[in-house]
């Protein structure tokens, strides 16, 4: 299995809702990432997990809460989002964790298209 | 801090023509360079990468790129464009100084005319 899967594909939520995005990979990768991508822009790094521990948080607002329950699974919990948080949320993984991960390509999922009303 | 500049937000070529997408990087230490492609409503897919060694890197779908340290460039080329190459292309860099975070360029949209 060489895929990164993300669910749901689309999500519409109100500003008071709580929802979660899910990402899964079964390639044995030790680093996993969340990116936010606005239309016609490059992906912006949000969080990096290395060996299931949060290693990078790019000053993301606390209304976004990541979780890595095991080495194959990555969640992004959403609460009290704003309309400007509407975007494509991409999950990615790479084979090695730690600084060695910087040498590696990232494998991206198809993304979750999030709309906040 | 490392950075990436992609020259030209849009490039249009005719089918069968040469594709050239330009990327210049800034890095204080040896960089690791990547080209990714993104088709509409999809995630990114790696085309090719340079870490060390041979400076001419061949990737998937007939693409290649050459690492030129003296010019701080990593331009992407393909000899003959296909309609299926129409997509968004991102150049990216990571290095030790940046904690190995991957920094993406702004992207270049490639249009292929029949």
Coordinates of N, CA and C in Angstrom, one line a residue:
Chain A
X1 N 0.9 -1.2 0.0 CA 0.0 0.0 0.0 C 0.9 1.2 0.0
X2 N 0.8 2.0 -1.1 CA 1.7 3.2 -1.2 C 0.9 4.5 -1.2
X3 N -0.2 4.5 -0.5 CA -1.1 5.6 -0.5 C -1.2 6.3 0.8
X4 N -1.5 7.6 0.8 CA -1.9 8.3 2.0 C -3.4 8.6 1.8
X5 N -4.2 8.1 2.7 CA -5.7 8.4 2.5 C -6.1 9.4 3.5
X6 N -7.1 10.2 3.1 CA -7.7 11.3 3.9 C -9.2 11.2 3.9
X7 N -9.8 11.3 5.0 CA -11.2 11.4 5.1 C -11.6 12.6 6.1
X8 N -12.8 13.2 5.8 CA -13.6 13.1 4.5 C -12.9 13.8 3.4
X9 N -13.5 13.7 2.2 CA -13.0 14.4 1.0 C -13.4 15.9 1.1
X10 N -14.7 16.1 1.6 CA -15.2 17.4 1.7 C -15.9 17.5 3.1
X11 N -15.8 18.7 3.7 CA -16.4 19.0 5.0 C -16.9 20.4 5.0
X12 N -18.2 20.6 5.4 CA -18.7 21.9 5.6 C -19.1 22.0 7.1
X13 N -18.6 23.0 7.7 CA -18.9 23.2 9.2 C -19.2 24.6 9.5
X14 N -20.0 24.7 10.6 CA -20.3 26.1 11.1 C -19.2 26.4 12.1
X15 N -19.2 27.7 12.5 CA -18.1 28.2 13.3 C -18.2 27.7 14.7
X16 N -19.3 27.1 15.1 CA -19.4 26.5 16.5 C -19.2 25.0 16.5
X17 N -19.0 24.4 15.4 CA -18.9 23.0 15.3 C -17.6 22.5 15.8
X18 N -17.6 21.2 16.1 CA -16.3 20.4 16.3 C -16.3 19.3 15.3
X19 N -15.2 19.2 14.6 CA -15.0 18.1 13.6 C -13.6 17.7 13.6
X20 N -13.3 16.5 13.0 CA -12.0 16.0 12.9 C -11.7 15.6 11.4
X21 N -10.4 15.8 11.0 CA -9.9 15.3 9.8 C -9.0 14.1 10.1
X22 N -9.1 13.1 9.2 CA -8.3 11.9 9.5 C -7.4 11.6 8.3
X23 N -6.2 11.1 8.7 CA -5.2 10.8 7.7 C -4.6 9.4 8.0
X24 N -4.3 8.6 7.1 CA -3.8 7.2 7.3 C -2.8 6.8 6.3
X25 N -1.7 6.2 6.7 CA -0.7 5.6 5.8 C -0.2 4.3 6.4
X26 N 0.0 3.4 5.5 CA 0.5 2.0 5.9 C 1.8 1.7 5.2
X27 N 2.7 2.7 5.0 CA 3.9 2.5 4.4 C 5.1 2.5 5.4
X28 N 4.7 2.5 6.7 CA 5.8 2.5 7.7 C 6.5 3.8 7.8
X29 N 6.0 4.8 7.3 CA 6.7 6.1 7.4 C 6.7 6.6 8.8
X30 N 7.7 7.3 9.2 CA 7.9 7.8 10.6 C 7.7 9.3 10.8
X31 N 7.4 10.0 9.7 CA 7.1 11.4 9.8 C 5.8 11.6 9.1
X32 N 4.9 12.5 9.7 CA 3.6 12.8 9.1 C 3.4 14.3 9.3
X33 N 2.7 14.9 8.3 CA 2.6 16.4 8.2 C 1.2 16.8 8.0
X34 N 0.8 17.9 8.5 CA -0.4 18.6 8.1 C 0.0 19.9 7.4
X35 N -0.6 20.2 6.2 CA -0.5 21.4 5.5 C -1.9 22.0 5.2
X36 N -1.9 23.3 5.1 CA -3.1 24.1 4.7 C -2.7 24.7 3.3
X37 N -3.7 24.6 2.4 CA -3.4 25.1 1.1 C -4.6 26.0 0.6
X38 N -4.4 27.3 0.5 CA -5.5 28.1 -0.1 C -5.4 28.1 -1.6
X39 N -6.5 28.5 -2.2 CA -6.5 28.4 -3.7 C -5.4 29.2 -4.3
X40 N -4.8 28.6 -5.3 CA -3.7 29.2 -6.1 C -2.5 29.6 -5.3
X41 N -2.3 28.9 -4.1 CA -1.1 29.2 -3.3 C -0.4 27.8 -3.0
X42 N 0.8 27.9 -2.6 CA 1.5 26.7 -2.2 C 1.0 26.2 -0.8
X43 N 1.3 24.9 -0.5 CA 1.0 24.4 0.8 C 1.8 25.1 1.9
X44 N 1.1 25.4 3.0 CA 1.8 26.0 4.2 C 1.8 24.9 5.3
X45 N 3.0 24.7 5.8 CA 3.2 23.7 6.8 C 2.5 24.2 8.1
X46 N 1.7 23.2 8.7 CA 1.1 23.5 10.0 C 1.8 22.7 11.1
X47 N 1.9 21.4 11.0 CA 2.4 20.5 12.0 C 3.3 19.4 11.4
X48 N 4.3 19.0 12.2 CA 5.0 17.8 11.8 C 5.1 16.9 13.0
X49 N 4.8 15.6 12.8 CA 5.0 14.6 13.8 C 6.2 13.7 13.3
X50 N 7.1 13.5 14.3 CA 8.2 12.6 14.0 C 8.3 11.6 15.1
X51 N 8.2 10.3 14.7 CA 8.2 9.2 15.6 C 7.0 9.4 16.6
X52 N 5.9 9.8 16.1 CA 4.6 10.0 16.8 C 4.7 11.1 17.8
X53 N 5.7 11.9 17.8 CA 5.8 13.1 18.7 C 5.7 14.4 17.9
X54 N 5.0 15.4 18.4 CA 4.9 16.6 17.7 C 6.3 17.3 17.7
X55 N 6.9 17.5 16.5 CA 8.2 18.1 16.5 C 8.2 19.6 15.9
X56 N 7.2 19.9 15.2 CA 7.0 21.2 14.6 C 5.6 21.7 14.7
X57 N 5.4 22.9 15.3 CA 4.1 23.5 15.3 C 4.4 24.9 14.7
X58 N 3.9 25.2 13.6 CA 4.2 26.5 12.9 C 3.3 27.6 13.4
X59 N 3.2 27.8 14.8 CA 2.4 28.9 15.4 C 1.0 28.8 14.9
X60 N 0.4 27.6 14.8 CA -1.0 27.5 14.4 C -1.9 27.8 15.5
X61 N -3.0 28.5 15.2 CA -4.0 28.8 16.3 C -4.5 27.6 17.0
X62 N -4.9 27.7 18.2 CA -5.2 26.6 19.1 C -6.6 26.0 18.6
X63 N -7.3 26.6 17.8 CA -8.5 26.0 17.3 C -8.2 24.8 16.4
X64 N -7.0 24.6 16.0 CA -6.5 23.4 15.3 C -5.7 22.6 16.3
X65 N -6.1 21.3 16.5 CA -5.4 20.5 17.4 C -5.0 19.2 16.8
X66 N -3.7 18.9 16.6 CA -3.3 17.7 16.0 C -3.2 16.5 17.0
X67 N -3.3 15.3 16.5 CA -3.1 14.2 17.3 C -2.6 13.0 16.5
X68 N -1.6 12.3 17.0 CA -1.0 11.1 16.3 C -1.2 9.9 17.2
X69 N -2.3 9.2 17.1 CA -2.6 8.1 18.0 C -1.6 6.9 17.8
X70 N -1.1 6.7 16.6 CA -0.1 5.7 16.4 C 0.6 6.0 15.1
X71 N 1.6 5.2 14.7 CA 2.5 5.5 13.6 C 1.8 5.6 12.3
X72 N 0.6 5.1 12.2 CA -0.1 5.1 10.9 C -1.2 6.1 10.7
X73 N -1.5 6.8 11.8 CA -2.7 7.6 11.9 C -2.4 9.0 12.4
X74 N -3.0 10.0 11.7 CA -2.9 11.4 12.1 C -4.2 12.0 12.0
X75 N -4.6 12.7 13.1 CA -5.9 13.4 13.1 C -5.6 14.9 13.2
X76 N -6.6 15.7 12.8 CA -6.6 17.1 13.0 C -8.0 17.5 13.5
X77 N -8.0 17.9 14.8 CA -9.3 18.3 15.4 C -9.5 19.8 15.2
X78 N -10.8 20.1 14.9 CA -11.1 21.4 14.5 C -12.2 21.9 15.4
X79 N -12.1 23.1 15.9 CA -13.1 23.7 16.9 C -13.1 25.2 16.7
X80 N -14.3 25.7 16.6 CA -14.5 27.2 16.6 C -13.7 27.8 15.4
X81 N -13.8 27.2 14.3 CA -13.0 27.8 13.1 C -13.7 29.0 12.6
X82 N -12.9 29.8 11.8 CA -13.3 31.0 11.2 C -13.5 30.8 9.7
X83 N -14.3 31.6 9.0 CA -14.4 31.4 7.6 C -13.1 31.5 6.8
X84 N -12.1 32.2 7.3 CA -10.8 32.3 6.6 C -10.0 31.0 6.8
X85 N -10.5 30.1 7.6 CA -9.8 28.7 7.7 C -10.3 27.8 6.6
X86 N -11.2 28.2 5.7 CA -11.6 27.4 4.6 C -10.4 27.2 3.7
X87 N -10.2 26.0 3.3 CA -9.0 25.7 2.5 C -9.0 24.2 2.2
X88 N -8.0 23.8 1.5 CA -7.7 22.3 1.3 C -6.6 22.0 2.3
X89 N -6.9 20.9 3.1 CA -6.0 20.5 4.1 C -5.4 19.2 3.6
X90 N -4.1 19.2 3.5 CA -3.3 18.1 3.0 C -2.5 17.4 4.1
X91 N -2.6 16.1 4.1 CA -1.7 15.3 4.9 C -0.6 14.7 4.1
X92 N 0.6 14.5 4.7 CA 1.7 13.9 4.0 C 2.5 13.1 4.9
X93 N 3.2 12.1 4.4 CA 4.1 11.3 5.2 C 5.5 11.2 4.5
X94 N 6.5 10.9 5.2 CA 7.8 10.7 4.6 C 8.5 9.5 5.4
X95 N 9.4 8.8 4.8 CA 9.9 7.6 5.4 C 10.6 7.7 6.7
X96 N 11.5 8.8 6.8 CA 12.3 8.9 8.0 C 11.8 10.0 8.9
X97 N 12.0 9.8 10.2 CA 11.7 10.9 11.1 C 13.0 11.7 11.4
X98 N 12.9 12.6 12.3 CA 14.0 13.4 12.7 C 14.6 14.2 11.5
X99 N 15.8 14.6 11.7 CA 16.4 15.5 10.7 C 16.6 14.7 9.3
X100 N 16.8 13.4 9.4 CA 16.9 12.6 8.2 C 15.7 12.8 7.3
X101 N 14.6 13.1 7.9 CA 13.4 13.2 7.0 C 13.5 14.3 6.0
X102 N 14.3 15.3 6.3 CA 14.5 16.4 5.3 C 15.1 15.9 4.0
X103 N 15.7 14.8 4.0 CA 16.3 14.3 2.7 C 15.2 13.6 1.8
X104 N 14.1 13.3 2.4 CA 13.1 12.4 1.8 C 12.0 13.2 1.1
X105 N 11.4 12.6 0.1 CA 10.2 13.1 -0.5 C 9.1 12.9 0.4
X106 N 8.0 13.7 0.2 CA 6.8 13.5 1.0 C 5.7 13.0 0.1
X107 N 5.0 12.1 0.7 CA 3.9 11.4 0.0 C 2.6 12.1 0.5
X108 N 1.8 12.7 -0.5 CA 0.7 13.5 -0.1 C -0.6 12.7 -0.3
X109 N -1.6 12.9 0.6 CA -2.9 12.5 0.3 C -3.7 13.4 -0.6
X110 N -4.9 13.1 -0.9 CA -5.7 13.9 -1.9 C -6.2 15.2 -1.2
X111 N -6.2 15.2 0.1 CA -6.7 16.4 0.8 C -8.2 16.3 1.2
X112 N -8.5 17.2 2.2 CA -9.9 17.4 2.6 C -10.2 18.9 2.3
X113 N -11.3 19.1 1.5 CA -11.7 20.4 1.2 C -12.6 20.9 2.3
X114 N -12.2 21.9 3.1 CA -13.0 22.4 4.2 C -13.6 23.7 3.9
X115 N -14.9 23.8 4.2 CA -15.6 25.1 4.1 C -16.2 25.4 5.4
X116 N -15.9 26.6 5.9 CA -16.4 27.1 7.2 C -17.4 28.2 6.9
X117 N -18.6 28.0 7.4 CA -19.7 28.9 7.1 C -19.8 29.9 8.3
Chain B
X1 N 17.8 32.0 6.2 CA 16.7 31.0 6.0 C 16.6 30.7 4.5
X2 N 16.2 29.5 4.3 CA 16.0 29.1 2.9 C 14.8 29.6 2.3
X3 N 14.8 29.8 1.0 CA 13.6 30.3 0.2 C 13.7 29.8 -1.2
X4 N 12.6 29.8 -1.9 CA 12.5 29.4 -3.3 C 11.7 30.4 -4.1
X5 N 12.2 30.7 -5.2 CA 11.5 31.7 -6.2 C 11.3 30.9 -7.5
X6 N 10.0 30.9 -7.9 CA 9.7 30.4 -9.2 C 9.3 31.5 -10.1
X7 N 10.0 31.6 -11.2 CA 9.9 32.7 -12.1 C 8.7 32.4 -13.1
X8 N 7.7 33.2 -13.0 CA 6.5 33.0 -13.9 C 5.5 32.2 -13.2
X9 N 4.4 32.9 -12.9 CA 3.3 32.1 -12.2 C 2.5 31.3 -13.2
X10 N 2.6 31.7 -14.5 CA 1.9 30.9 -15.6 C 2.9 30.8 -16.7
X11 N 2.9 29.5 -17.3 CA 3.7 29.3 -18.5 C 2.8 28.5 -19.5
X12 N 2.8 29.0 -20.7 CA 2.0 28.3 -21.7 C 2.9 27.8 -22.8
X13 N 2.7 26.6 -23.2 CA 3.5 26.0 -24.3 C 2.5 25.2 -25.2
X14 N 2.9 25.0 -26.5 CA 2.2 24.2 -27.4 C 2.5 22.7 -27.2
X15 N 1.6 21.8 -27.5 CA 1.9 20.4 -27.4 C 3.1 20.1 -28.2
X16 N 4.0 19.3 -27.7 CA 5.2 18.9 -28.4 C 6.4 19.9 -28.2
X17 N 6.1 21.0 -27.6 CA 7.2 22.0 -27.4 C 7.9 21.7 -26.1
X18 N 9.1 22.4 -26.0 CA 9.9 22.2 -24.8 C 9.2 22.9 -23.6
X19 N 9.2 22.2 -22.5 CA 8.8 22.8 -21.2 C 10.0 23.2 -20.4
X20 N 10.0 24.5 -19.9 CA 11.0 25.0 -19.0 C 10.3 25.8 -17.9
X21 N 10.5 25.2 -16.7 CA 9.9 25.9 -15.5 C 11.1 26.3 -14.6
X22 N 11.2 27.6 -14.3 CA 12.4 28.1 -13.6 C 12.2 28.1 -12.1
X23 N 13.3 27.7 -11.4 CA 13.3 27.7 -9.9 C 14.7 28.2 -9.5
X24 N 14.7 29.2 -8.6 CA 16.0 29.6 -7.9 C 15.8 29.5 -6.4
X25 N 16.8 29.1 -5.8 CA 16.7 28.8 -4.3 C 17.7 29.7 -3.6
X26 N 17.5 29.8 -2.3 CA 18.4 30.5 -1.4 C 18.6 29.6 -0.2
X27 N 19.9 29.2 0.0 CA 20.2 28.3 1.1 C 21.6 28.6 1.6
X28 N 21.9 28.6 2.8 CA 23.2 28.9 3.3 C 24.0 27.6 3.5
X29 N 23.4 26.5 3.3 CA 24.1 25.2 3.4 C 23.6 24.3 2.2
X30 N 24.2 23.2 2.0 CA 23.8 22.4 0.8 C 22.3 22.1 0.9
X31 N 21.6 22.4 -0.2 CA 20.1 22.2 -0.1 C 19.7 20.9 -0.6
X32 N 18.5 20.5 -0.3 CA 17.8 19.3 -0.9 C 16.7 19.9 -1.7
X33 N 16.6 19.6 -2.9 CA 15.6 20.3 -3.8 C 14.7 19.3 -4.4
X34 N 13.4 19.7 -4.6 CA 12.4 18.9 -5.0 C 11.5 19.6 -6.1
X35 N 10.9 18.9 -7.0 CA 9.8 19.4 -7.8 C 8.6 18.4 -7.6
X36 N 7.5 19.1 -7.3 CA 6.2 18.4 -7.1 C 5.2 18.9 -8.2
X37 N 4.3 18.0 -8.6 CA 3.2 18.4 -9.5 C 1.9 18.2 -8.7
X38 N 0.9 19.1 -9.0 CA -0.4 19.0 -8.4 C -1.4 19.2 -9.5
X39 N -2.2 18.1 -9.7 CA -3.3 18.2 -10.7 C -4.5 18.7 -9.9
X40 N -5.5 19.3 -10.6 CA -6.7 19.9 -9.9 C -7.3 18.9 -9.0
X41 N -7.7 19.4 -7.8 CA -8.4 18.7 -6.7 C -7.6 17.4 -6.3
X42 N -6.3 17.5 -6.4 CA -5.5 16.3 -5.9 C -4.4 16.9 -5.0
X43 N -3.7 15.9 -4.3 CA -2.5 16.2 -3.6 C -1.3 16.4 -4.5
X44 N -0.2 16.6 -3.8 CA 1.1 16.8 -4.6 C 1.7 15.5 -4.8
X45 N 2.4 15.4 -6.0 CA 3.2 14.1 -6.3 C 4.6 14.5 -6.7
X46 N 5.5 13.8 -6.2 CA 6.9 14.1 -6.5 C 7.3 13.8 -7.9
X47 N 7.9 14.7 -8.6 CA 8.4 14.5 -9.9 C 9.9 14.0 -9.9
X48 N 10.7 14.7 -9.1 CA 12.1 14.4 -8.9 C 12.7 15.1 -7.7
X49 N 13.9 14.7 -7.3 CA 14.5 15.3 -6.2 C 16.0 15.3 -6.4
X50 N 16.7 16.3 -5.8 CA 18.2 16.3 -5.8 C 18.6 16.4 -4.3
X51 N 19.4 15.4 -3.9 CA 20.0 15.5 -2.6 C 21.5 15.7 -2.6
X52 N 22.2 14.7 -3.2 CA 23.7 14.8 -3.4 C 24.0 14.1 -4.7
X53 N 25.2 14.2 -5.2 CA 25.6 13.4 -6.3 C 25.4 14.1 -7.6
X54 N 24.9 13.3 -8.6 CA 24.8 13.7 -10.0 C 23.8 14.9 -10.0
X55 N 24.3 16.0 -10.7 CA 23.5 17.2 -10.7 C 22.4 17.2 -11.7
X56 N 22.4 16.3 -12.7 CA 21.2 16.2 -13.6 C 20.4 15.1 -13.1
X57 N 19.1 15.4 -12.7 CA 18.2 14.5 -12.1 C 17.1 14.1 -13.0
X58 N 16.8 12.9 -13.2 CA 15.7 12.5 -14.1 C 14.6 12.0 -13.2
X59 N 13.3 12.4 -13.6 CA 12.2 12.1 -12.8 C 11.1 11.3 -13.6
X60 N 9.9 11.4 -13.1 CA 8.9 10.6 -13.8 C 8.3 11.4 -14.9
X61 N 7.6 10.8 -15.8 CA 6.9 11.4 -16.9 C 7.8 12.2 -17.9
X62 N 9.1 11.8 -18.0 CA 10.0 12.5 -18.9 C 10.6 13.8 -18.4
X63 N 10.3 14.2 -17.2 CA 10.9 15.4 -16.7 C 12.3 15.2 -16.1
X64 N 13.1 16.3 -16.2 CA 14.4 16.3 -15.6 C 14.7 17.7 -15.1
X65 N 15.7 17.8 -14.2 CA 16.1 19.1 -13.7 C 17.6 19.0 -13.4
X66 N 18.2 20.2 -13.5 CA 19.7 20.3 -13.3 C 20.0 21.2 -12.1
X67 N 20.7 20.7 -11.2 CA 21.1 21.5 -10.0 C 22.4 22.3 -10.4
X68 N 22.3 23.6 -10.4 CA 23.5 24.5 -10.7 C 23.8 25.3 -9.5
X69 N 24.8 24.9 -8.8 CA 25.1 25.6 -7.5 C 25.5 27.1 -7.8
X70 N 26.3 27.3 -8.9 CA 26.8 28.6 -9.2 C 25.7 29.6 -9.5
X71 N 24.6 29.1 -10.0 CA 23.4 29.9 -10.4 C 22.3 29.8 -9.4
X72 N 22.5 29.0 -8.4 CA 21.5 28.7 -7.4 C 20.1 28.4 -8.0
X73 N 20.2 27.5 -9.0 CA 19.0 27.2 -9.8 C 18.7 25.7 -9.9
X74 N 17.5 25.4 -10.1 CA 17.1 24.0 -10.2 C 15.9 24.0 -11.2
X75 N 16.1 24.3 -12.4 CA 15.1 24.4 -13.4 C 14.6 23.1 -13.9
X76 N 13.3 23.0 -14.2 CA 12.6 21.8 -14.6 C 12.4 21.8 -16.1
X77 N 12.7 20.7 -16.8 CA 12.5 20.7 -18.2 C 11.9 19.4 -18.7
X78 N 11.2 19.5 -19.8 CA 10.7 18.3 -20.5 C 10.8 18.6 -22.0
X79 N 11.4 17.7 -22.8 CA 11.6 18.0 -24.2 C 10.3 18.2 -25.0
X80 N 9.3 17.5 -24.7 CA 8.1 17.6 -25.5 C 6.8 17.5 -24.6
X81 N 6.1 18.6 -24.6 CA 4.9 18.7 -23.7 C 3.8 17.9 -24.2
X82 N 3.0 17.3 -23.3 CA 1.8 16.6 -23.6 C 0.7 17.3 -22.9
X83 N -0.5 17.1 -23.4 CA -1.7 17.8 -22.8 C -1.8 17.4 -21.4
X84 N -1.5 16.2 -21.1 CA -1.6 15.7 -19.7 C -0.7 16.3 -18.7
X85 N 0.3 17.1 -19.2 CA 1.2 17.8 -18.3 C 0.7 19.1 -17.7
X86 N -0.5 19.5 -18.2 CA -1.1 20.7 -17.7 C -1.4 20.5 -16.2
X87 N -0.8 21.3 -15.3 CA -1.0 21.2 -13.9 C -0.2 22.4 -13.2
X88 N -0.2 22.3 -11.9 CA 0.5 23.3 -11.1 C 1.8 22.6 -10.7
X89 N 2.9 23.3 -10.8 CA 4.2 22.7 -10.4 C 4.9 23.5 -9.3
X90 N 5.3 22.8 -8.3 CA 6.0 23.5 -7.2 C 7.4 23.0 -7.0
X91 N 8.3 24.0 -6.9 CA 9.7 23.7 -6.5 C 9.8 23.9 -5.0
X92 N 10.6 23.0 -4.4 CA 10.7 23.1 -2.9 C 12.1 22.8 -2.5
X93 N 12.5 23.3 -1.3 CA 13.8 23.2 -0.7 C 13.7 22.9 0.7
X94 N 14.7 22.0 1.2 CA 14.9 21.9 2.6 C 16.3 21.8 2.9
X95 N 16.8 22.2 4.1 CA 18.2 22.1 4.4 C 18.3 22.0 5.9
X96 N 19.5 21.7 6.4 CA 19.8 21.6 7.8 C 19.5 22.9 8.6
X97 N 19.9 24.0 7.9 CA 19.7 25.3 8.6 C 18.3 25.5 8.9
X98 N 17.4 25.0 8.1 CA 15.9 25.3 8.2 C 15.3 24.2 9.0
X99 N 16.1 23.3 9.7 CA 15.5 22.3 10.5 C 14.8 21.2 9.6
X100 N 15.2 21.2 8.3 CA 14.7 20.3 7.4 C 13.2 20.4 7.1
X101 N 12.7 21.6 7.4 CA 11.3 21.9 6.9 C 11.3 22.1 5.5
X102 N 10.3 21.6 4.8 CA 10.3 21.8 3.3 C 9.6 23.2 3.0
X103 N 10.2 24.0 2.3 CA 9.7 25.3 1.9 C 9.3 25.2 0.4
X104 N 8.1 25.6 0.1 CA 7.6 25.5 -1.3 C 7.6 26.9 -2.0
X105 N 7.9 26.8 -3.3 CA 7.8 28.1 -4.0 C 6.3 28.3 -4.3
X106 N 6.1 29.5 -4.9 CA 4.7 30.0 -5.1 C 3.9 29.1 -6.1
X107 N 4.7 28.4 -7.0 CA 4.0 27.5 -7.9 C 4.0 28.2 -9.3
X108 N 4.0 27.3 -10.3 CA 3.9 27.7 -11.7 C 2.8 26.9 -12.4
X109 N 1.8 27.6 -12.9 CA 0.7 26.8 -13.6 C 1.1 26.6 -15.1
X110 N 1.2 25.4 -15.5 CA 1.6 25.1 -16.9 C 0.3 24.8 -17.7
X111 N 0.2 25.6 -18.8 CA -0.9 25.4 -19.8 C -0.3 24.8 -21.0
X112 N -1.0 23.8 -21.6 CA -0.5 23.1 -22.8 C -1.6 23.3 -23.9
X113 N -1.2 23.9 -25.0 CA -2.1 24.2 -26.1 C -2.0 23.2 -27.1
X114 N -3.2 22.8 -27.6 CA -3.2 21.7 -28.7 C -2.7 22.3 -30.0

